[in-house]
Amino acid sequence: MLSAPTPLAENHDLGLFQSGTESLDQWLRRRARANQVSGASRTYVVAEGTRVVDYYCLSSGGLDLAEAPGIVRRNMPDPIPMVVLGRLAVDGSWQRKGLGAALLQDAVLRASQAATILGIRGIFVHAISDEAKAF
């Protein structure tokens, strides 16, 4: 049975995670915990037992006013405060089962919750590929 998305913890097993995109797999194994501790980003995972089967990370950031579409930049400071969805990946054995869409929905929900206490204009997505952009 899969867990609900929860913050990455020490007991989560990252060793078997393979999304098919090496940079996403390596970031999870090498940087996610350190970023969690330092406050650089927050990683949320879904696990089967302790084994992570998908994840995403959120951080804060800004979008240059000149790069933003008109509807986003109206009456905003420079840079425009944003939530950054930096990474989202699903283990290969769980792909094509709706987990990515569910994770994205969870990320949007958390960003909207943060917007109730912080000044946030929107979500900025760092898409790693054209396939990710299409998703």
XYZ file of C-alpha atoms in Angstrom:
135
model
C 0.000 0.000 0.000
C 1.249 3.473 -0.869
C 1.544 6.306 1.612
C 0.132 9.756 1.099
C 2.760 12.341 0.098
C 4.841 13.123 3.181
C 8.020 15.081 3.838
C 11.191 13.117 3.144
C 12.471 11.506 6.355
C 15.552 9.564 7.409
C 13.706 6.236 7.306
C 12.809 6.585 3.614
C 14.785 4.216 1.369
C 16.061 6.052 -1.704
C 18.468 3.394 -2.960
C 16.163 1.531 -5.346
C 14.517 4.569 -6.943
C 14.870 4.577 -10.751
C 12.727 6.947 -12.771
C 14.602 6.514 -16.026
C 16.113 10.002 -15.747
C 19.498 9.660 -14.067
C 19.758 13.305 -12.977
C 16.443 13.064 -11.085
C 17.458 9.762 -9.474
C 20.874 11.075 -8.426
C 19.444 14.320 -7.043
C 17.068 12.341 -4.840
C 19.878 10.146 -3.506
C 22.583 12.806 -3.159
C 20.896 16.155 -2.516
C 17.319 15.785 -1.288
C 18.123 15.107 2.367
C 20.806 17.807 2.559
C 18.445 20.340 0.990
C 15.727 19.304 3.432
C 18.044 19.897 6.405
C 19.401 23.207 5.094
C 15.966 24.525 4.150
C 16.915 24.980 0.478
C 13.933 22.896 -0.611
C 11.299 20.535 0.701
C 10.947 17.083 -0.791
C 7.692 15.158 -0.544
C 7.617 11.431 -1.194
C 5.153 8.614 -1.682
C 6.439 5.311 -0.362
C 5.559 1.657 -0.400
C 6.602 0.774 3.126
C 9.835 2.759 3.391
C 10.770 2.497 -0.316
C 10.227 5.793 -2.148
C 8.252 5.316 -5.372
C 7.812 8.959 -6.362
C 8.772 12.426 -5.206
C 8.701 16.126 -5.895
C 10.469 19.102 -4.374
C 9.342 22.643 -3.725
C 11.302 25.773 -2.946
C 10.762 29.497 -3.037
C 12.016 31.658 -5.847
C 11.373 34.644 -7.995
C 10.530 35.230 -11.624
C 11.968 38.317 -13.304
C 9.195 40.753 -14.048
C 10.333 41.103 -17.674
C 10.013 37.330 -18.246
C 6.495 36.987 -16.851
C 3.301 37.046 -18.912
C 1.173 40.162 -18.453
C -1.481 38.465 -16.329
C 1.204 37.327 -13.868
C 3.241 40.534 -13.702
C 0.429 43.036 -13.172
C 1.003 44.986 -9.917
C 3.804 42.622 -8.861
C 7.266 43.417 -7.486
C 10.458 42.447 -9.316
C 11.168 39.574 -8.911
C 7.695 38.086 -8.660
C 7.465 35.721 -5.646
C 6.863 32.150 -6.773
C 6.850 28.580 -5.542
C 9.339 26.577 -7.587
C 8.520 22.984 -8.500
C 12.091 21.893 -9.119
C 11.747 18.149 -9.551
C 9.031 15.542 -9.925
C 9.747 11.894 -10.701
C 8.041 8.509 -10.519
C 9.867 5.196 -10.204
C 9.721 3.196 -13.434
C 7.695 0.391 -11.885
C 4.972 2.891 -10.931
C 4.881 5.028 -14.085
C 1.712 5.353 -16.178
C -0.508 4.733 -13.143
C -1.525 8.305 -12.373
C 1.010 8.935 -9.615
C 2.688 11.836 -11.408
C -0.617 13.656 -11.836
C -1.497 13.001 -8.190
C 1.889 14.376 -7.105
C 1.413 17.489 -9.205
C -2.007 17.997 -7.638
C -0.456 17.655 -4.165
C 2.263 20.187 -5.053
C -0.334 22.706 -6.245
C -2.361 22.180 -3.065
C 0.691 22.763 -0.849
C 1.629 25.868 -2.831
C -1.880 27.267 -2.441
C -1.735 26.555 1.299
C 1.594 28.395 1.518
C 0.048 31.320 -0.356
C -2.381 31.836 2.526
C 0.532 32.865 4.770
C 3.174 34.087 2.285
C 3.165 36.353 -0.722
C 3.189 33.926 -3.658
C 1.936 34.752 -7.147
C 2.146 31.315 -8.714
C 4.105 28.146 -9.374
C 7.166 28.096 -11.595
C 8.062 24.677 -13.010
C 11.592 23.663 -14.009
C 10.729 21.118 -16.709
C 13.702 18.869 -17.467
C 12.566 17.859 -20.974
C 9.947 18.424 -23.648
C 8.118 15.352 -22.344
C 8.041 16.912 -18.867
C 6.749 20.194 -20.318
C 3.961 18.344 -22.097
C 2.976 16.622 -18.847
